[in-house]
Backbone as JSON Lines, residues from 0, in Angstrom:
{"i":0,"aa":"M","n":[-53.26,10.47,-56.63],"ca":[-51.88,9.77,-56.61],"c":[-50.41,10.64,-56.23]}
{"i":1,"aa":"K","n":[-50.56,11.96,-56.67],"ca":[-49.54,12.82,-56.2],"c":[-49.5,12.72,-54.64]}
{"i":2,"aa":"K","n":[-50.97,13.24,-54.0],"ca":[-51.1,13.51,-52.75],"c":[-51.0,12.18,-52.27]}
{"i":3,"aa":"I","n":[-51.38,10.85,-52.72],"ca":[-51.03,9.98,-51.98],"c":[-49.25,9.84,-51.62]}
{"i":4,"aa":"I","n":[-48.29,10.36,-52.44],"ca":[-46.84,9.83,-52.58],"c":[-46.61,11.43,-51.36]}
{"i":5,"aa":"Q","n":[-47.11,12.23,-51.51],"ca":[-46.79,13.13,-50.78],"c":[-46.81,12.99,-49.38]}
{"i":6,"aa":"L","n":[-47.94,12.21,-48.95],"ca":[-48.57,11.41,-47.74],"c":[-47.82,10.58,-47.08]}
{"i":7,"aa":"F","n":[-47.35,9.45,-48.22],"ca":[-46.19,8.54,-47.79],"c":[-45.18,9.31,-47.47]}
{"i":8,"aa":"C","n":[-44.32,10.25,-48.02],"ca":[-43.14,10.75,-47.53],"c":[-43.22,11.89,-46.5]}
{"i":9,"aa":"I","n":[-44.53,12.31,-46.15],"ca":[-44.13,12.79,-45.2],"c":[-43.99,12.05,-43.59]}
{"i":10,"aa":"L","n":[-45.02,10.46,-43.83],"ca":[-45.19,9.72,-42.71],"c":[-43.77,9.25,-42.39]}
{"i":11,"aa":"F","n":[-42.77,8.68,-43.84],"ca":[-41.52,8.14,-43.64],"c":[-40.62,9.24,-43.4]}
{"i":12,"aa":"T","n":[-41.15,10.34,-43.19],"ca":[-39.9,11.39,-42.69],"c":[-40.01,11.48,-41.53]}
{"i":13,"aa":"T","n":[-41.2,11.7,-41.11],"ca":[-41.94,11.65,-39.38],"c":[-40.75,10.28,-38.71]}
{"i":14,"aa":"S","n":[-41.61,8.9,-39.27],"ca":[-41.09,7.75,-38.87],"c":[-39.44,7.48,-38.85]}
{"i":15,"aa":"L","n":[-38.73,8.23,-39.66],"ca":[-37.42,8.36,-39.38],"c":[-37.15,9.21,-38.36]}
{"i":16,"aa":"F","n":[-37.47,10.54,-38.73],"ca":[-36.98,11.1,-37.0],"c":[-37.24,10.52,-36.0]}
{"i":17,"aa":"A","n":[-37.96,9.98,-35.85],"ca":[-39.05,9.31,-34.03],"c":[-37.84,8.37,-33.8]}
{"i":18,"aa":"Q","n":[-37.49,7.09,-35.24],"ca":[-36.65,6.61,-34.77],"c":[-35.0,7.07,-34.11]}
{"i":19,"aa":"I","n":[-34.73,8.27,-35.05],"ca":[-33.43,8.52,-34.64],"c":[-33.81,9.24,-33.31]}
{"i":20,"aa":"N","n":[-34.7,10.01,-33.01],"ca":[-34.72,10.4,-31.19],"c":[-34.97,9.31,-30.39]}
{"i":21,"aa":"N","n":[-35.2,8.25,-30.75],"ca":[-35.52,7.28,-30.0],"c":[-34.18,6.56,-29.74]}
{"i":22,"aa":"V","n":[-33.27,6.89,-30.63],"ca":[-31.84,6.5,-30.64],"c":[-31.08,7.62,-29.8]}
{"i":23,"aa":"D","n":[-31.48,8.6,-30.15],"ca":[-30.44,9.97,-29.35],"c":[-31.11,9.72,-27.67]}
{"i":24,"aa":"S","n":[-32.07,9.16,-27.7],"ca":[-32.52,9.49,-25.74],"c":[-32.07,8.17,-25.47]}
{"i":25,"aa":"T","n":[-31.72,7.12,-25.96],"ca":[-31.25,6.22,-24.97],"c":[-30.0,6.35,-23.91]}
{"i":26,"aa":"P","n":[-30.65,6.05,-22.48],"ca":[-29.6,6.6,-21.5],"c":[-28.69,6.12,-21.76]}
{"i":27,"aa":"I","n":[-27.47,6.55,-21.56],"ca":[-25.88,6.03,-21.24],"c":[-26.32,5.61,-20.12]}
{"i":28,"aa":"K","n":[-25.47,4.52,-20.36],"ca":[-24.89,3.53,-18.76],"c":[-23.98,4.21,-18.27]}
{"i":29,"aa":"K","n":[-23.84,4.49,-17.14],"ca":[-23.41,5.42,-15.93],"c":[-22.14,4.66,-15.01]}
{"i":30,"aa":"R","n":[-21.06,5.12,-15.27],"ca":[-20.56,4.18,-14.03],"c":[-20.2,4.88,-12.83]}
{"i":31,"aa":"T","n":[-20.42,4.7,-11.44],"ca":[-20.15,5.12,-9.94],"c":[-19.02,4.67,-9.77]}
{"i":32,"aa":"I","n":[-18.12,5.66,-9.75],"ca":[-16.67,5.6,-8.91],"c":[-16.77,6.5,-7.63]}
{"i":33,"aa":"I","n":[-16.38,5.75,-6.32],"ca":[-16.33,6.58,-5.1],"c":[-14.88,7.05,-5.48]}
{"i":34,"aa":"L","n":[-14.47,8.32,-4.91],"ca":[-12.83,8.97,-4.92],"c":[-13.06,9.0,-3.38]}
{"i":35,"aa":"D","n":[-11.8,8.2,-2.84],"ca":[-12.05,8.61,-1.24],"c":[-10.66,9.23,-1.12]}
{"i":36,"aa":"A","n":[-10.58,10.21,-0.6],"ca":[-9.57,11.13,0.22],"c":[-9.41,10.32,1.51]}
{"i":37,"aa":"G","n":[-8.02,9.88,1.45],"ca":[-7.89,9.03,2.94],"c":[-7.56,10.4,3.92]}
{"i":38,"aa":"H","n":[-8.19,9.46,5.16],"ca":[-8.02,10.53,6.45],"c":[-9.36,11.32,6.27]}
{"i":39,"aa":"G","n":[-8.63,12.36,7.44],"ca":[-9.86,13.52,7.45],"c":[-9.89,13.99,8.82]}
{"i":40,"aa":"G","n":[-9.98,14.98,9.25],"ca":[-10.61,15.58,10.43],"c":[-9.08,15.28,11.66]}
{"i":41,"aa":"A","n":[-9.52,14.92,12.53],"ca":[-8.48,14.46,13.43],"c":[-6.86,14.1,13.04]}
{"i":42,"aa":"D","n":[-7.6,12.98,11.97],"ca":[-6.87,11.84,11.25],"c":[-6.1,12.75,10.38]}
{"i":43,"aa":"T","n":[-4.91,13.19,10.05],"ca":[-4.47,13.71,9.35],"c":[-3.73,13.22,7.96]}
{"i":44,"aa":"G","n":[-3.52,11.47,8.29],"ca":[-2.42,11.01,7.77],"c":[-0.97,11.24,8.29]}
{"i":45,"aa":"V","n":[-0.19,11.37,7.02],"ca":[1.33,11.85,7.2],"c":[1.47,13.09,7.31]}
{"i":46,"aa":"K","n":[2.2,13.73,7.9],"ca":[2.41,14.97,8.44],"c":[4.03,15.3,8.46]}
{"i":47,"aa":"K","n":[4.22,16.2,7.15],"ca":[5.5,16.24,7.18],"c":[6.3,18.18,7.0]}
{"i":48,"aa":"D","n":[6.64,18.4,7.87],"ca":[6.39,20.01,8.18],"c":[5.39,20.34,8.06]}
{"i":49,"aa":"E","n":[4.82,21.48,7.54],"ca":[3.7,22.12,7.25],"c":[2.51,21.43,6.38]}
{"i":50,"aa":"F","n":[3.06,20.29,5.82],"ca":[2.31,19.44,4.7],"c":[1.49,18.24,5.81]}
{"i":51,"aa":"Q","n":[0.05,18.17,5.16],"ca":[-0.88,16.96,5.48],"c":[-1.31,16.09,4.35]}
{"i":52,"aa":"E","n":[-1.08,14.75,4.64],"ca":[-1.75,14.32,3.86],"c":[-3.28,14.26,3.22]}
{"i":53,"aa":"K","n":[-3.87,14.56,4.07],"ca":[-5.49,14.68,4.08],"c":[-5.97,16.23,2.81]}
{"i":54,"aa":"D","n":[-5.06,16.84,3.2],"ca":[-5.18,18.03,2.68],"c":[-4.7,17.96,1.35]}
{"i":55,"aa":"I","n":[-3.21,17.36,0.6],"ca":[-2.98,17.18,-0.41],"c":[-4.11,16.44,-1.15]}
{"i":56,"aa":"V","n":[-4.8,15.12,-0.94],"ca":[-5.95,13.91,-1.34],"c":[-6.66,14.72,-1.53]}
{"i":57,"aa":"L","n":[-7.64,15.6,-0.87],"ca":[-8.72,16.2,-0.7],"c":[-8.51,17.32,-1.96]}
{"i":58,"aa":"K","n":[-7.55,17.71,-2.15],"ca":[-7.23,18.57,-3.63],"c":[-7.16,17.74,-5.14]}
{"i":59,"aa":"I","n":[-6.59,16.79,-4.89],"ca":[-6.25,15.94,-5.77],"c":[-7.78,15.34,-6.09]}
{"i":60,"aa":"V","n":[-8.56,14.62,-5.49],"ca":[-9.92,14.35,-5.62],"c":[-10.5,15.11,-6.47]}
{"i":61,"aa":"N","n":[-10.77,16.44,-5.83],"ca":[-11.65,17.8,-6.48],"c":[-11.5,18.02,-7.85]}
{"i":62,"aa":"I","n":[-9.98,18.03,-8.14],"ca":[-9.52,17.85,-9.28],"c":[-9.86,17.19,-10.87]}
{"i":63,"aa":"I","n":[-9.74,15.86,-9.74],"ca":[-10.05,14.47,-10.66],"c":[-11.78,14.76,-11.13]}
{"i":64,"aa":"K","n":[-12.38,15.11,-10.4],"ca":[-14.08,15.09,-10.44],"c":[-14.31,16.36,-11.91]}
{"i":65,"aa":"E","n":[-13.24,17.17,-11.27],"ca":[-13.41,18.9,-12.06],"c":[-13.11,18.31,-13.56]}
{"i":66,"aa":"R","n":[-12.1,17.83,-13.97],"ca":[-11.41,17.37,-15.4],"c":[-12.09,16.3,-15.71]}
{"i":67,"aa":"N","n":[-13.05,15.58,-15.26],"ca":[-13.76,14.15,-15.64],"c":[-13.93,14.21,-17.52]}
{"i":68,"aa":"P","n":[-13.42,13.66,-18.26],"ca":[-13.5,13.53,-19.72],"c":[-14.97,12.93,-19.99]}
{"i":69,"aa":"Y","n":[-15.09,12.0,-18.92],"ca":[-16.32,10.49,-19.84],"c":[-17.57,11.13,-18.93]}
{"i":70,"aa":"S","n":[-18.3,11.03,-20.14],"ca":[-19.79,11.4,-19.76],"c":[-20.57,10.17,-19.3]}
{"i":71,"aa":"D","n":[-19.9,8.74,-19.33],"ca":[-20.69,7.68,-18.53],"c":[-19.92,7.03,-17.0]}
{"i":72,"aa":"I","n":[-19.12,8.59,-16.89],"ca":[-18.81,8.16,-15.23],"c":[-19.12,9.02,-14.14]}
{"i":73,"aa":"D","n":[-19.78,8.78,-13.51],"ca":[-20.02,9.46,-12.08],"c":[-19.35,9.78,-11.16]}
{"i":74,"aa":"F","n":[-18.6,10.25,-10.54],"ca":[-17.65,10.45,-9.05],"c":[-18.57,11.09,-8.42]}
{"i":75,"aa":"V","n":[-18.27,10.02,-7.32],"ca":[-18.93,10.74,-5.95],"c":[-17.71,10.78,-4.83]}
{"i":76,"aa":"F","n":[-18.1,11.72,-4.02],"ca":[-16.64,11.56,-3.17],"c":[-17.62,11.07,-1.47]}
{"i":77,"aa":"L","n":[-16.42,10.45,-1.1],"ca":[-16.83,9.91,0.2],"c":[-16.58,11.09,1.59]}
{"i":78,"aa":"R","n":[-15.9,11.43,1.15],"ca":[-15.73,12.94,2.1],"c":[-15.43,14.08,1.3]}
{"i":79,"aa":"T","n":[-16.19,15.38,1.21],"ca":[-16.27,16.51,0.91],"c":[-15.3,17.82,1.23]}
{"i":80,"aa":"G","n":[-15.03,17.83,2.96],"ca":[-14.5,18.82,3.55],"c":[-13.57,18.06,4.5]}
{"i":81,"aa":"D","n":[-13.34,18.56,5.11],"ca":[-11.92,17.81,6.64],"c":[-12.8,17.31,7.9]}
{"i":82,"aa":"E","n":[-13.43,16.3,7.31],"ca":[-14.23,15.0,8.11],"c":[-13.42,14.28,8.14]}
{"i":83,"aa":"Q","n":[-13.79,13.62,9.52],"ca":[-12.84,12.39,9.84],"c":[-13.93,11.35,9.27]}
{"i":84,"aa":"I","n":[-13.48,9.92,9.05],"ca":[-14.47,9.06,8.78],"c":[-13.38,7.52,9.16]}
{"i":85,"aa":"I","n":[-13.82,7.06,10.34],"ca":[-13.34,5.97,10.6],"c":[-13.32,4.87,10.0]}
{"i":86,"aa":"N","n":[-12.48,3.94,9.7],"ca":[-12.51,2.79,8.8],"c":[-13.58,1.84,8.33]}
{"i":87,"aa":"T","n":[-14.51,1.51,9.39],"ca":[-15.48,0.75,9.92],"c":[-16.36,1.44,8.74]}
{"i":88,"aa":"N","n":[-16.9,2.92,9.12],"ca":[-17.48,3.47,8.06],"c":[-17.61,3.49,6.59]}
{"i":89,"aa":"R","n":[-15.73,4.04,6.55],"ca":[-15.74,4.13,5.31],"c":[-16.11,2.66,4.22]}
{"i":90,"aa":"A","n":[-16.06,1.26,4.69],"ca":[-16.86,0.39,3.86],"c":[-17.95,0.57,4.13]}
{"i":91,"aa":"K","n":[-18.88,0.97,5.16],"ca":[-20.21,0.33,4.98],"c":[-20.44,1.46,4.38]}
{"i":92,"aa":"L","n":[-19.88,3.04,3.79],"ca":[-20.52,4.03,2.99],"c":[-20.55,3.52,1.73]}
{"i":93,"aa":"I","n":[-19.27,2.95,1.57],"ca":[-18.92,2.43,0.21],"c":[-20.36,1.5,-0.14]}
{"i":94,"aa":"N","n":[-20.44,0.41,0.92],"ca":[-21.59,-0.72,0.3],"c":[-23.05,0.05,0.23]}
{"i":95,"aa":"E","n":[-22.79,0.81,1.3],"ca":[-24.32,1.71,1.05],"c":[-24.56,2.44,-0.69]}
{"i":96,"aa":"I","n":[-23.61,3.2,-1.2],"ca":[-23.47,3.47,-2.32],"c":[-23.36,2.57,-3.67]}
{"i":97,"aa":"K","n":[-23.16,1.41,-3.35],"ca":[-23.03,0.2,-4.59],"c":[-22.03,0.83,-5.87]}
{"i":98,"aa":"P","n":[-20.84,1.37,-5.77],"ca":[-20.34,2.01,-6.48],"c":[-19.49,0.25,-7.73]}
{"i":99,"aa":"D","n":[-19.2,1.25,-8.79],"ca":[-18.7,0.2,-10.15],"c":[-17.42,-0.27,-9.43]}
{"i":100,"aa":"L","n":[-16.78,0.94,-8.83],"ca":[-15.25,1.08,-8.59],"c":[-14.62,2.05,-7.21]}
{"i":101,"aa":"V","n":[-13.74,1.69,-6.3],"ca":[-13.5,2.6,-5.59],"c":[-11.9,3.0,-5.69]}
{"i":102,"aa":"L","n":[-11.62,4.21,-5.48],"ca":[-10.17,4.81,-5.77],"c":[-9.83,5.13,-4.27]}
{"i":103,"aa":"S","n":[-8.9,4.87,-3.58],"ca":[-8.93,5.53,-2.38],"c":[-7.59,6.22,-2.75]}
{"i":104,"aa":"I","n":[-7.29,7.52,-2.41],"ca":[-6.42,8.25,-3.11],"c":[-5.42,8.26,-1.72]}
{"i":105,"aa":"H","n":[-4.13,8.36,-1.31],"ca":[-2.97,8.64,-0.55],"c":[-1.8,9.02,-0.63]}
{"i":106,"aa":"A","n":[-1.35,9.79,-0.01],"ca":[0.5,10.15,0.23],"c":[1.18,9.07,1.61]}
{"i":107,"aa":"N","n":[2.41,8.54,1.09],"ca":[2.74,7.91,1.4],"c":[3.72,8.01,2.76]}
{"i":108,"aa":"Y","n":[4.31,7.21,3.49],"ca":[5.3,7.51,4.99],"c":[5.9,6.13,4.73]}
{"i":109,"aa":"D","n":[7.24,6.57,5.4],"ca":[8.32,5.44,5.75],"c":[9.56,6.43,7.04]}
{"i":110,"aa":"V","n":[10.08,5.5,7.72],"ca":[10.88,6.16,8.92],"c":[12.32,6.19,7.98]}
{"i":111,"aa":"K","n":[12.09,5.69,6.75],"ca":[13.91,6.17,5.93],"c":[13.16,7.02,5.11]}
{"i":112,"aa":"D","n":[13.69,7.92,5.13],"ca":[13.77,8.94,3.92],"c":[14.05,8.83,2.73]}
{"i":113,"aa":"S","n":[14.55,7.68,2.47],"ca":[15.39,7.55,1.35],"c":[14.02,6.81,0.13]}
{"i":114,"aa":"K","n":[13.28,5.77,1.36],"ca":[11.9,5.21,0.19],"c":[11.12,6.23,0.04]}
{"i":115,"aa":"K","n":[10.94,5.85,-1.6],"ca":[9.96,6.85,-2.4],"c":[9.61,6.09,-3.72]}
{"i":116,"aa":"G","n":[8.24,6.65,-3.9],"ca":[7.67,6.06,-5.53],"c":[5.97,5.81,-5.12]}
{"i":117,"aa":"T","n":[5.31,5.09,-6.2],"ca":[4.02,4.74,-6.28],"c":[3.77,3.42,-6.01]}
{"i":118,"aa":"E","n":[2.79,3.37,-5.1],"ca":[2.23,1.9,-4.36],"c":[1.04,1.67,-4.88]}
{"i":119,"aa":"I","n":[0.2,1.03,-5.01],"ca":[-0.83,0.72,-5.06],"c":[-1.62,-0.54,-4.26]}
{"i":120,"aa":"H","n":[-1.97,-0.22,-3.64],"ca":[-2.65,-1.22,-2.5],"c":[-3.97,-2.14,-3.08]}
{"i":121,"aa":"I","n":[-3.89,-3.09,-3.29],"ca":[-5.63,-4.07,-2.99],"c":[-5.53,-4.91,-2.17]}
{"i":122,"aa":"S","n":[-6.35,-5.73,-1.91],"ca":[-6.66,-6.5,-0.75],"c":[-7.01,-8.28,-1.75]}
{"i":123,"aa":"P","n":[-6.35,-9.34,-1.07],"ca":[-6.78,-10.66,-1.94],"c":[-8.08,-10.73,-1.44]}
{"i":124,"aa":"M","n":[-8.48,-10.16,-0.03],"ca":[-9.64,-11.27,0.25],"c":[-11.04,-10.38,-0.43]}
{"i":125,"aa":"N","n":[-10.57,-9.0,-1.18],"ca":[-11.82,-8.49,-2.05],"c":[-12.35,-9.5,-2.87]}
{"i":126,"aa":"P","n":[-13.55,-9.98,-3.31],"ca":[-13.93,-10.41,-4.02],"c":[-13.84,-10.26,-5.5]}
{"i":127,"aa":"Y","n":[-13.36,-8.43,-5.93],"ca":[-12.98,-8.05,-6.94],"c":[-11.28,-8.22,-6.65]}
{"i":128,"aa":"F","n":[-10.95,-8.76,-6.37],"ca":[-9.35,-8.65,-6.28],"c":[-8.54,-8.83,-7.83]}
{"i":129,"aa":"E","n":[-9.05,-9.7,-8.67],"ca":[-8.5,-9.8,-9.99],"c":[-8.69,-8.39,-11.03]}
{"i":130,"aa":"D","n":[-9.75,-8.08,-11.1],"ca":[-10.41,-6.46,-11.31],"c":[-9.84,-5.72,-10.59]}
{"i":131,"aa":"A","n":[-9.12,-5.44,-9.79],"ca":[-8.92,-4.47,-9.23],"c":[-7.02,-4.05,-9.27]}
{"i":132,"aa":"K","n":[-6.76,-5.86,-9.32],"ca":[-5.47,-5.36,-9.85],"c":[-5.06,-5.04,-11.26]}
{"i":133,"aa":"I","n":[-5.74,-5.42,-12.4],"ca":[-5.61,-5.06,-13.79],"c":[-5.78,-3.75,-13.9]}
{"i":134,"aa":"L","n":[-6.48,-2.85,-12.92],"ca":[-6.52,-1.43,-12.71],"c":[-5.6,-1.03,-12.07]}
{"i":135,"aa":"G","n":[-5.34,-1.45,-11.05],"ca":[-3.88,-0.82,-10.22],"c":[-2.84,-0.72,-11.18]}
{"i":136,"aa":"E","n":[-2.51,-2.38,-11.73],"ca":[-1.11,-2.02,-12.45],"c":[-1.9,-1.15,-13.59]}
{"i":137,"aa":"K","n":[-2.47,-0.64,-14.3],"ca":[-2.42,0.69,-14.92],"c":[-2.42,1.61,-14.12]}
{"i":138,"aa":"I","n":[-3.21,1.77,-13.28],"ca":[-3.07,3.11,-12.7],"c":[-1.46,3.14,-12.48]}
{"i":139,"aa":"G","n":[-0.89,2.56,-11.75],"ca":[0.8,2.71,-11.23],"c":[1.75,3.09,-12.41]}
{"i":140,"aa":"Q","n":[1.28,2.06,-13.63],"ca":[2.72,2.65,-14.71],"c":[2.16,4.0,-15.1]}
{"i":141,"aa":"N","n":[0.65,4.6,-15.26],"ca":[0.58,5.75,-15.26],"c":[1.08,6.87,-14.83]}
{"i":142,"aa":"V","n":[0.63,6.93,-13.5],"ca":[1.22,8.05,-12.31],"c":[2.61,8.0,-12.1]}
{"i":143,"aa":"S","n":[3.09,6.37,-12.04],"ca":[4.65,6.57,-12.06],"c":[5.68,7.35,-13.37]}
{"i":144,"aa":"S","n":[4.6,7.46,-14.32],"ca":[5.37,8.21,-15.4],"c":[5.93,9.6,-15.54]}
{"i":145,"aa":"L","n":[5.18,10.32,-14.15],"ca":[5.59,11.46,-13.93],"c":[6.83,11.83,-13.29]}
{"i":146,"aa":"G","n":[7.27,10.7,-12.89],"ca":[8.33,10.83,-12.19],"c":[8.63,10.11,-11.0]}
{"i":147,"aa":"F","n":[7.75,9.43,-10.63],"ca":[7.86,8.59,-9.13],"c":[8.19,7.13,-9.74]}
{"i":148,"aa":"E","n":[8.92,6.48,-9.06],"ca":[9.77,5.49,-9.05],"c":[7.9,4.15,-9.11]}
{"i":149,"aa":"N","n":[8.08,3.38,-9.72],"ca":[6.96,2.4,-9.94],"c":[6.7,1.07,-8.94]}
{"i":150,"aa":"L","n":[6.25,0.99,-7.49],"ca":[6.81,0.24,-6.63],"c":[5.75,-1.19,-6.71]}
{"i":151,"aa":"G","n":[4.73,-1.44,-7.58],"ca":[4.0,-1.41,-8.23],"c":[2.93,-2.4,-7.1]}
{"i":152,"aa":"I","n":[2.34,-3.35,-7.0],"ca":[1.45,-4.1,-6.58],"c":[1.63,-4.31,-4.91]}
{"i":153,"aa":"I","n":[1.03,-3.58,-4.15],"ca":[0.97,-4.27,-2.64],"c":[-0.12,-4.89,-2.29]}
{"i":154,"aa":"E","n":[-0.12,-6.45,-1.76],"ca":[-1.45,-6.82,-1.01],"c":[-1.7,-6.45,0.41]}
{"i":155,"aa":"D","n":[-2.77,-5.83,0.7],"ca":[-2.61,-5.43,1.69],"c":[-4.52,-5.98,2.26]}
{"i":156,"aa":"N","n":[-4.56,-5.91,3.57],"ca":[-5.87,-6.73,3.64],"c":[-6.14,-5.15,4.85]}
{"i":157,"aa":"A","n":[-6.2,-4.01,4.67],"ca":[-6.83,-2.83,5.0],"c":[-8.14,-2.9,5.38]}
{"i":158,"aa":"K","n":[-8.97,-2.33,6.12],"ca":[-10.67,-2.96,6.15],"c":[-11.55,-2.47,5.06]}
{"i":159,"aa":"V","n":[-10.8,-1.4,4.43],"ca":[-11.88,-0.48,3.3],"c":[-10.94,-1.0,1.9]}
{"i":160,"aa":"L","n":[-10.06,-1.69,1.69],"ca":[-9.78,-2.72,0.74],"c":[-10.49,-3.72,1.0]}
{"i":161,"aa":"R","n":[-10.63,-4.6,2.27],"ca":[-11.15,-6.28,2.1],"c":[-12.58,-5.84,1.86]}
{"i":162,"aa":"D","n":[-13.35,-5.04,2.64],"ca":[-14.77,-5.17,3.09],"c":[-15.49,-4.66,1.88]}
{"i":163,"aa":"A","n":[-14.66,-3.37,1.19],"ca":[-16.15,-3.13,0.05],"c":[-16.39,-4.11,-1.0]}
{"i":164,"aa":"Q","n":[-17.69,-3.7,-1.17],"ca":[-17.87,-4.96,-2.33],"c":[-17.88,-4.24,-3.82]}
{"i":165,"aa":"A","n":[-16.85,-4.13,-3.64],"ca":[-16.44,-3.16,-5.35],"c":[-15.0,-3.64,-5.62]}
{"i":166,"aa":"P","n":[-14.52,-3.76,-6.61],"ca":[-13.57,-3.15,-7.02],"c":[-12.22,-1.86,-6.33]}
{"i":167,"aa":"T","n":[-11.88,-2.28,-5.68],"ca":[-11.09,-1.16,-4.6],"c":[-9.77,-0.97,-4.87]}
{"i":168,"aa":"V","n":[-9.51,-0.13,-5.43],"ca":[-7.69,0.03,-5.37],"c":[-7.12,1.36,-4.89]}
{"i":169,"aa":"M","n":[-6.1,1.42,-3.71],"ca":[-5.68,2.45,-2.91],"c":[-4.33,2.82,-3.42]}
{"i":170,"aa":"I","n":[-4.25,4.25,-4.17],"ca":[-3.13,4.39,-4.78],"c":[-2.1,5.43,-3.9]}
{"i":171,"aa":"E","n":[-1.45,5.18,-3.62],"ca":[-0.01,5.84,-2.7],"c":[0.32,6.38,-3.75]}
{"i":172,"aa":"I","n":[0.49,7.99,-3.78],"ca":[0.94,8.4,-4.88],"c":[2.6,8.56,-5.03]}
{"i":173,"aa":"G","n":[3.05,9.21,-3.87],"ca":[4.33,9.11,-3.62],"c":[4.44,9.14,-1.8]}
{"i":174,"aa":"Y","n":[6.02,9.2,-1.41],"ca":[6.44,9.59,0.03],"c":[6.38,10.76,0.46]}
{"i":175,"aa":"L","n":[5.43,11.32,1.53],"ca":[5.99,12.67,1.55],"c":[6.95,13.0,2.68]}
{"i":176,"aa":"T","n":[7.59,11.71,2.87],"ca":[9.03,11.93,3.68],"c":[10.12,11.82,2.98]}
{"i":177,"aa":"N","n":[9.82,11.55,1.81],"ca":[11.05,11.68,1.03],"c":[11.0,13.01,0.16]}
{"i":178,"aa":"E","n":[12.33,13.67,0.29],"ca":[12.22,15.05,-0.27],"c":[11.93,15.26,-2.1]}
{"i":179,"aa":"Q","n":[12.56,14.26,-2.53],"ca":[11.92,14.14,-4.19],"c":[10.61,14.2,-4.38]}
{"i":180,"aa":"D","n":[9.85,12.86,-3.5],"ca":[8.55,12.71,-3.69],"c":[7.23,14.16,-3.15]}
{"i":181,"aa":"R","n":[8.21,14.44,-2.14],"ca":[7.0,15.24,-1.71],"c":[7.3,16.77,-2.34]}
{"i":182,"aa":"K","n":[8.36,16.92,-2.74],"ca":[8.5,18.22,-3.81],"c":[7.07,18.12,-4.67]}
{"i":183,"aa":"Y","n":[7.21,17.04,-5.36],"ca":[6.26,16.75,-6.44],"c":[4.5,16.95,-6.04]}
{"i":184,"aa":"L","n":[5.23,16.54,-4.4],"ca":[3.44,15.8,-3.77],"c":[2.91,17.52,-3.12]}
{"i":185,"aa":"T","n":[3.85,18.01,-3.26],"ca":[3.61,19.15,-2.41],"c":[3.69,20.51,-3.27]}
{"i":186,"aa":"N","n":[3.33,20.33,-4.47],"ca":[3.41,21.78,-5.58],"c":[2.34,21.36,-6.18]}
{"i":187,"aa":"E","n":[0.94,22.37,-5.76],"ca":[-0.48,22.25,-6.26],"c":[-0.37,22.42,-8.14]}
{"i":188,"aa":"A","n":[0.49,22.78,-8.56],"ca":[0.61,22.96,-10.0],"c":[0.68,21.29,-10.43]}
{"i":189,"aa":"N","n":[0.97,20.52,-10.17],"ca":[1.34,18.79,-10.16],"c":[-0.02,18.42,-10.11]}
{"i":190,"aa":"Y","n":[-0.93,18.95,-9.51],"ca":[-2.1,17.79,-9.43],"c":[-2.76,17.6,-10.44]}
{"i":191,"aa":"A","n":[-3.42,18.66,-11.24],"ca":[-3.69,18.47,-12.5],"c":[-3.15,17.07,-13.33]}
{"i":192,"aa":"K","n":[-1.9,17.42,-13.25],"ca":[-1.26,16.15,-13.83],"c":[-1.52,14.59,-13.24]}
{"i":193,"aa":"I","n":[-1.46,14.71,-11.98],"ca":[-2.02,13.36,-11.24],"c":[-2.99,13.01,-11.31]}
{"i":194,"aa":"A","n":[-4.32,13.98,-11.78],"ca":[-5.3,13.8,-11.82],"c":[-5.77,12.85,-12.98]}
{"i":195,"aa":"D","n":[-4.61,13.83,-14.43],"ca":[-5.06,13.18,-15.34],"c":[-4.65,12.32,-16.02]}
{"i":196,"aa":"K","n":[-3.57,11.48,-14.99],"ca":[-3.16,9.92,-15.13],"c":[-4.37,9.05,-14.31]}
{"i":197,"aa":"I","n":[-4.58,9.46,-13.71],"ca":[-5.23,8.56,-12.84],"c":[-7.07,8.61,-13.91]}
{"i":198,"aa":"L","n":[-7.27,9.71,-14.56],"ca":[-8.42,9.01,-15.06],"c":[-8.12,8.72,-16.6]}
{"i":199,"aa":"E","n":[-7.29,9.13,-16.69],"ca":[-6.14,7.98,-18.44],"c":[-6.76,6.7,-18.24]}
{"i":200,"aa":"S","n":[-6.32,6.11,-16.85],"ca":[-6.19,5.16,-16.43],"c":[-8.26,4.01,-16.65]}
{"i":201,"aa":"L","n":[-9.2,5.35,-16.57],"ca":[-10.23,4.57,-16.33],"c":[-10.88,4.37,-18.02]}
{"i":202,"aa":"K","n":[-9.99,4.85,-19.24],"ca":[-10.5,4.27,-20.26],"c":[-10.78,3.58,-20.46]}
{"i":203,"aa":"E","n":[-12.22,2.59,-21.05],"ca":[-12.19,1.53,-21.48],"c":[-11.87,1.09,-22.41]}
């Protein structure tokens, strides 16, 4: 009888560990998020003094990926270096990857150097417009808390925003043509702060 009880205990314990291991081995459902550093190559984006938009945003997307705190998010770069991707190809590449979300990172420009602030661009022609708007509003609030004016949501039918088959949010962090915004955007010590505010917006 004692041996039967011992055998039962061994079988029960083995079964329990098997169930625990089975739970632990359940794969986490990953979200694929494309980080699109705007412009690249001959397309420098905004240029002011020695500063170029394409360089600033590439540094920021790299820091976003490095500081990713989420085990359920995989970040994918649309460009990893100083290569030029025309807008037609951007949308095509995005749709080949089939992401859950696209974040296109930019710095802004205006002929008036008084214009400043964070803008969020989304396309009403994108089938995921409402999802992009909800997330875009959150990102705008978080990024602007760093000291940028919050200029809100801008409806924009740029090809990458319109044709990407996923919620697509273009973050115009600030204006390189404005002295106050430029001072923040060209100080690399601030890039981790910007990255953290964008990452904070992705928390479900």
